[in-house]
Amino acid sequence: MTRFSRHASVALAAAALAVTVTACNPPADKAKSDTKTEEAAKGSGPQIAGLPTEKDKVSYMIGMQMGKSLEQVKDEVDVDVIAKAIRSSLAGEKMLMDEKQAQEIAQAFGQKMQEKMIAKAKADAEKNKAEGDKFLAENAKKPGVKTTASGLQYQVITEGTGPKPKDTDVVRVHYKGALLDGKTFDSSYDRGTPATFPLGGVIPGWREGLALMPVGSKYKLWIPASIGYGEAGTQGGPIGPNATLVFEVELLEIVKPDAK
């Protein structure tokens, strides 16, 4: 099966599961349950313009799920042809291709998409590296910015007075991570809770940067890809290949073993 046909099956299965779970849940209040049953029989529920019946709503919901699953291949498919295949399959009509042909097409299409993804990743990696190198070269000239032998750049915003952590320590920090375009991809500030983790388990740029910081410090770090997420970036995530990262980090404390 192709990737999008698997997603479509998942969407249909999820819809069926939701209906099954709802039907199997024991009612907490029989009167309320009876009322809901009567409302369902009348096709009530959320009133949505253009979708007057339950069948319309369920059909549209499944279409939305299928549309989301097709997002990555939207330029490679014809929605009208997809709809034609669905209609023929549900009607039990003779399909225009057999299972063997479908499998061959799926394999060829998968290979094509993999090659496109590899080419795009390579182009993105080259672009991101060039942009990162240019940015770091200019950033190194700014007042207060220091560059280490690894290429890490940092600026002291607030200098603390506590001890500096070692790779073997567990630290508690507040931080915000962004790309060079300013887009935030992670932030403990947004979550409202500091992060706690072993320093030895994070990317090299973080380990080096935090090792420079006395507890109570706030630094700004610029981390090149070579000591960040490298050519791979984060698979399926917000950090592209060879991306240079910008962090604001507050080292709140070195966590004692009995305080984890």
Coordinates of C-alpha atoms in Angstrom, one line a residue:
M1 CA 0.0 0.0 0.0
T2 CA 1.1 3.6 -0.6
R3 CA 1.7 6.0 2.3
F4 CA -1.5 7.9 1.6
S5 CA -3.7 4.8 1.3
R6 CA -2.4 3.7 4.7
H7 CA -3.3 7.1 6.2
A8 CA -6.7 6.9 4.7
S9 CA -7.2 3.5 6.2
V10 CA -6.1 4.8 9.6
A11 CA -8.5 7.7 9.3
L12 CA -11.4 5.4 8.6
A13 CA -10.4 3.0 11.3
A14 CA -10.1 5.9 13.8
A15 CA -13.6 7.1 12.9
A16 CA -15.0 3.6 13.3
L17 CA -13.1 3.2 16.6
A18 CA -14.5 6.5 17.9
V19 CA -18.0 5.4 17.1
T20 CA -17.5 2.0 18.7
V21 CA -16.0 3.4 21.9
T22 CA -18.8 5.9 22.3
A23 CA -21.4 3.1 21.8
C24 CA -19.7 0.8 24.3
N25 CA -19.2 3.3 27.1
P26 CA -21.8 2.7 29.9
P27 CA -24.0 5.8 30.4
A28 CA -23.4 7.7 33.6
D29 CA -27.0 9.0 33.6
K30 CA -29.7 6.9 31.8
A31 CA -31.9 9.9 31.2
K32 CA -29.1 11.9 29.6
S33 CA -28.1 8.9 27.6
D34 CA -31.6 8.4 26.3
T35 CA -31.8 12.1 25.4
K36 CA -28.5 11.9 23.5
T37 CA -29.6 8.7 21.7
E38 CA -32.8 10.5 20.6
E39 CA -30.8 13.5 19.4
A40 CA -28.4 11.3 17.5
A41 CA -31.3 9.6 15.8
K42 CA -32.6 13.0 14.7
G43 CA -29.2 13.8 13.3
S44 CA -28.5 16.5 15.9
G45 CA -25.1 17.5 17.3
P46 CA -23.0 20.5 16.3
Q47 CA -24.8 22.5 13.7
I48 CA -22.4 23.1 10.8
A49 CA -23.3 25.2 7.8
G50 CA -23.3 23.1 4.6
L51 CA -23.3 19.8 6.5
P52 CA -26.9 19.3 7.6
T53 CA -26.9 15.5 8.4
E54 CA -24.7 13.2 10.5
K55 CA -23.7 11.4 7.3
D56 CA -22.5 14.7 5.8
K57 CA -20.5 15.5 8.9
V58 CA -18.9 12.1 9.1
S59 CA -18.1 12.1 5.4
Y60 CA -16.5 15.6 5.7
M61 CA -14.5 14.6 8.8
I62 CA -13.1 11.6 6.9
G63 CA -12.3 13.8 4.0
M64 CA -10.4 16.2 6.2
Q65 CA -8.3 13.4 7.7
M66 CA -7.5 12.1 4.2
G67 CA -6.6 15.6 3.0
K68 CA -4.2 16.0 5.9
S69 CA -2.6 12.7 5.2
L70 CA -2.1 13.7 1.5
E71 CA -0.5 17.0 2.4
Q72 CA 3.1 15.9 1.6
V73 CA 2.1 14.5 -1.8
K74 CA -0.6 17.0 -2.8
D75 CA 1.4 18.1 -5.9
E76 CA 1.7 14.4 -7.0
V77 CA -1.9 13.4 -7.0
D78 CA -5.2 14.2 -8.7
V79 CA -8.0 14.5 -6.2
D80 CA -10.7 13.7 -8.8
V81 CA -9.0 10.4 -9.7
I82 CA -8.7 9.6 -6.0
A83 CA -12.4 10.2 -5.6
K84 CA -13.1 8.0 -8.7
A85 CA -11.1 5.1 -7.2
I86 CA -12.9 5.4 -3.8
R87 CA -16.3 5.4 -5.5
S88 CA -15.5 2.4 -7.7
S89 CA -14.1 0.5 -4.7
L90 CA -17.1 1.2 -2.4
A91 CA -19.5 0.3 -5.2
G92 CA -17.7 -3.0 -5.8
E93 CA -16.9 -2.1 -9.4
K94 CA -14.1 -3.6 -11.4
M95 CA -11.0 -1.5 -10.7
L96 CA -8.7 -0.1 -13.4
M97 CA -5.7 -1.8 -11.9
D98 CA -5.2 -5.0 -10.0
E99 CA -3.3 -5.5 -6.7
K100 CA -0.1 -6.4 -8.3
Q101 CA -0.1 -3.3 -10.5
A102 CA -1.0 -1.2 -7.5
Q103 CA 2.0 -2.6 -5.6
E104 CA 4.4 -1.9 -8.4
I105 CA 3.1 1.7 -8.7
A106 CA 3.4 2.2 -5.0
Q107 CA 7.0 1.0 -4.9
A108 CA 7.9 3.2 -7.9
F109 CA 6.2 6.2 -6.3
G110 CA 7.8 5.6 -3.0
Q111 CA 11.2 5.5 -4.7
K112 CA 10.5 8.7 -6.5
M113 CA 9.4 10.5 -3.4
Q114 CA 12.4 9.3 -1.5
E115 CA 14.7 10.6 -4.2
K116 CA 13.0 14.0 -4.1
M117 CA 13.3 14.2 -0.3
I118 CA 17.0 13.4 -0.5
A119 CA 17.5 16.0 -3.1
K120 CA 15.6 18.6 -1.1
A121 CA 17.5 17.8 2.1
K122 CA 20.8 18.2 0.3
A123 CA 19.8 21.5 -1.2
D124 CA 18.5 22.7 2.2
A125 CA 21.7 21.6 3.9
E126 CA 23.8 23.6 1.5
K127 CA 21.6 26.6 1.8
N128 CA 21.5 26.5 5.6
K129 CA 25.3 26.0 5.9
A130 CA 26.0 29.0 3.7
E131 CA 23.5 31.2 5.6
G132 CA 24.9 29.9 8.9
D133 CA 28.5 30.5 8.0
K134 CA 27.7 34.0 6.8
F135 CA 25.7 34.9 9.9
L136 CA 28.4 33.5 12.3
A137 CA 31.2 35.4 10.6
E138 CA 29.3 38.7 11.0
N139 CA 28.0 37.9 14.5
A140 CA 31.6 37.2 15.7
K141 CA 32.4 40.9 15.1
K142 CA 29.7 42.2 17.4
P143 CA 30.6 43.6 20.8
G144 CA 30.4 41.1 23.7
V145 CA 30.2 38.0 21.4
K146 CA 32.9 35.4 22.0
T147 CA 33.8 32.5 19.8
T148 CA 35.3 29.2 21.1
A149 CA 37.6 26.8 19.2
S150 CA 34.6 24.6 18.3
G151 CA 32.7 27.5 16.6
L152 CA 30.3 28.1 19.5
Q153 CA 29.5 31.7 20.0
Y154 CA 28.1 33.1 23.2
Q155 CA 27.3 36.4 24.9
V156 CA 26.9 37.0 28.6
I157 CA 23.6 38.6 29.5
T158 CA 23.8 38.0 33.2
E159 CA 26.9 36.5 34.9
G160 CA 26.0 34.3 37.9
T161 CA 28.1 33.6 41.0
G162 CA 27.5 29.9 41.5
P163 CA 29.5 26.8 40.4
K164 CA 29.8 25.7 36.8
P165 CA 28.3 22.4 35.8
K166 CA 30.2 19.4 34.6
D167 CA 29.1 16.8 31.9
T168 CA 28.1 14.4 34.7
D169 CA 25.7 16.9 36.4
V170 CA 22.0 17.3 36.1
V171 CA 20.9 20.9 35.5
R172 CA 17.7 22.9 35.7
V173 CA 17.4 25.6 33.1
H174 CA 15.0 28.0 31.4
Y175 CA 15.6 28.4 27.7
K176 CA 14.3 29.5 24.3
G177 CA 15.6 28.0 21.1
A178 CA 15.1 29.7 17.7
L179 CA 16.3 29.5 14.1
L180 CA 18.2 32.2 12.4
D181 CA 14.9 33.6 11.0
G182 CA 13.7 34.2 14.5
K183 CA 11.2 31.3 14.6
T184 CA 11.0 29.7 18.0
F185 CA 11.1 25.9 17.9
D186 CA 11.2 25.2 21.6
S187 CA 10.8 27.2 24.8
S188 CA 10.5 26.2 28.5
Y189 CA 9.3 29.8 29.1
D190 CA 6.2 29.1 26.9
R191 CA 5.6 25.9 28.8
G192 CA 5.9 27.8 32.1
T193 CA 8.2 25.1 33.6
P194 CA 12.0 24.9 33.7
A195 CA 13.6 21.9 32.1
T196 CA 15.8 19.4 34.0
F197 CA 18.1 17.0 32.2
P198 CA 21.6 15.4 32.4
L199 CA 24.1 17.8 30.8
G200 CA 25.9 14.8 29.2
G201 CA 22.7 13.9 27.2
V202 CA 22.3 17.1 25.1
I203 CA 23.9 18.3 21.9
P204 CA 27.6 19.3 22.1
G205 CA 26.9 23.0 21.7
W206 CA 24.7 23.0 24.8
R207 CA 27.2 21.0 26.8
E208 CA 30.0 23.4 26.0
G209 CA 27.9 26.5 26.5
L210 CA 26.4 25.5 29.9
A211 CA 29.8 24.4 31.1
L212 CA 30.9 28.0 30.7
M213 CA 28.0 29.3 32.9
P214 CA 28.1 29.8 36.6
V215 CA 24.7 29.0 38.2
G216 CA 22.6 32.1 38.1
S217 CA 23.8 33.1 34.7
K218 CA 21.9 33.9 31.5
Y219 CA 23.8 33.5 28.2
K220 CA 22.9 33.8 24.6
L221 CA 24.3 30.9 22.5
W222 CA 24.8 30.6 18.8
I223 CA 25.4 27.0 17.9
P224 CA 26.6 26.0 14.4
A225 CA 25.3 22.7 13.0
S226 CA 28.7 21.0 13.5
I227 CA 28.0 21.0 17.3
G228 CA 24.2 21.0 17.0
Y229 CA 22.0 18.7 15.0
G230 CA 24.4 18.3 12.0
E231 CA 23.4 17.5 8.5
A232 CA 20.4 15.4 9.6
G233 CA 18.6 18.1 11.6
T234 CA 15.6 16.8 13.5
Q235 CA 13.8 14.2 11.3
G236 CA 10.3 15.5 10.6
G237 CA 10.9 18.3 13.1
P238 CA 11.5 22.0 13.0
I239 CA 15.3 22.0 12.7
G240 CA 16.6 21.7 9.2
P241 CA 19.8 20.1 8.0
N242 CA 22.9 22.2 8.9
A243 CA 20.8 24.7 10.7
T244 CA 22.5 27.2 13.0
L245 CA 20.6 27.6 16.3
V246 CA 20.1 30.5 18.7
F247 CA 19.4 29.9 22.3
E248 CA 18.8 32.1 25.4
V249 CA 19.6 30.0 28.4
E250 CA 19.3 30.6 32.2
L251 CA 21.2 28.1 34.4
L252 CA 19.0 28.0 37.5
E253 CA 20.7 25.3 39.4
I254 CA 22.8 22.1 39.4
V255 CA 20.4 19.5 40.7
K256 CA 21.7 17.4 43.6
P257 CA 21.1 13.6 43.2
D258 CA 18.6 13.5 46.1
A259 CA 16.6 16.4 44.6
K260 CA 15.8 15.0 41.2

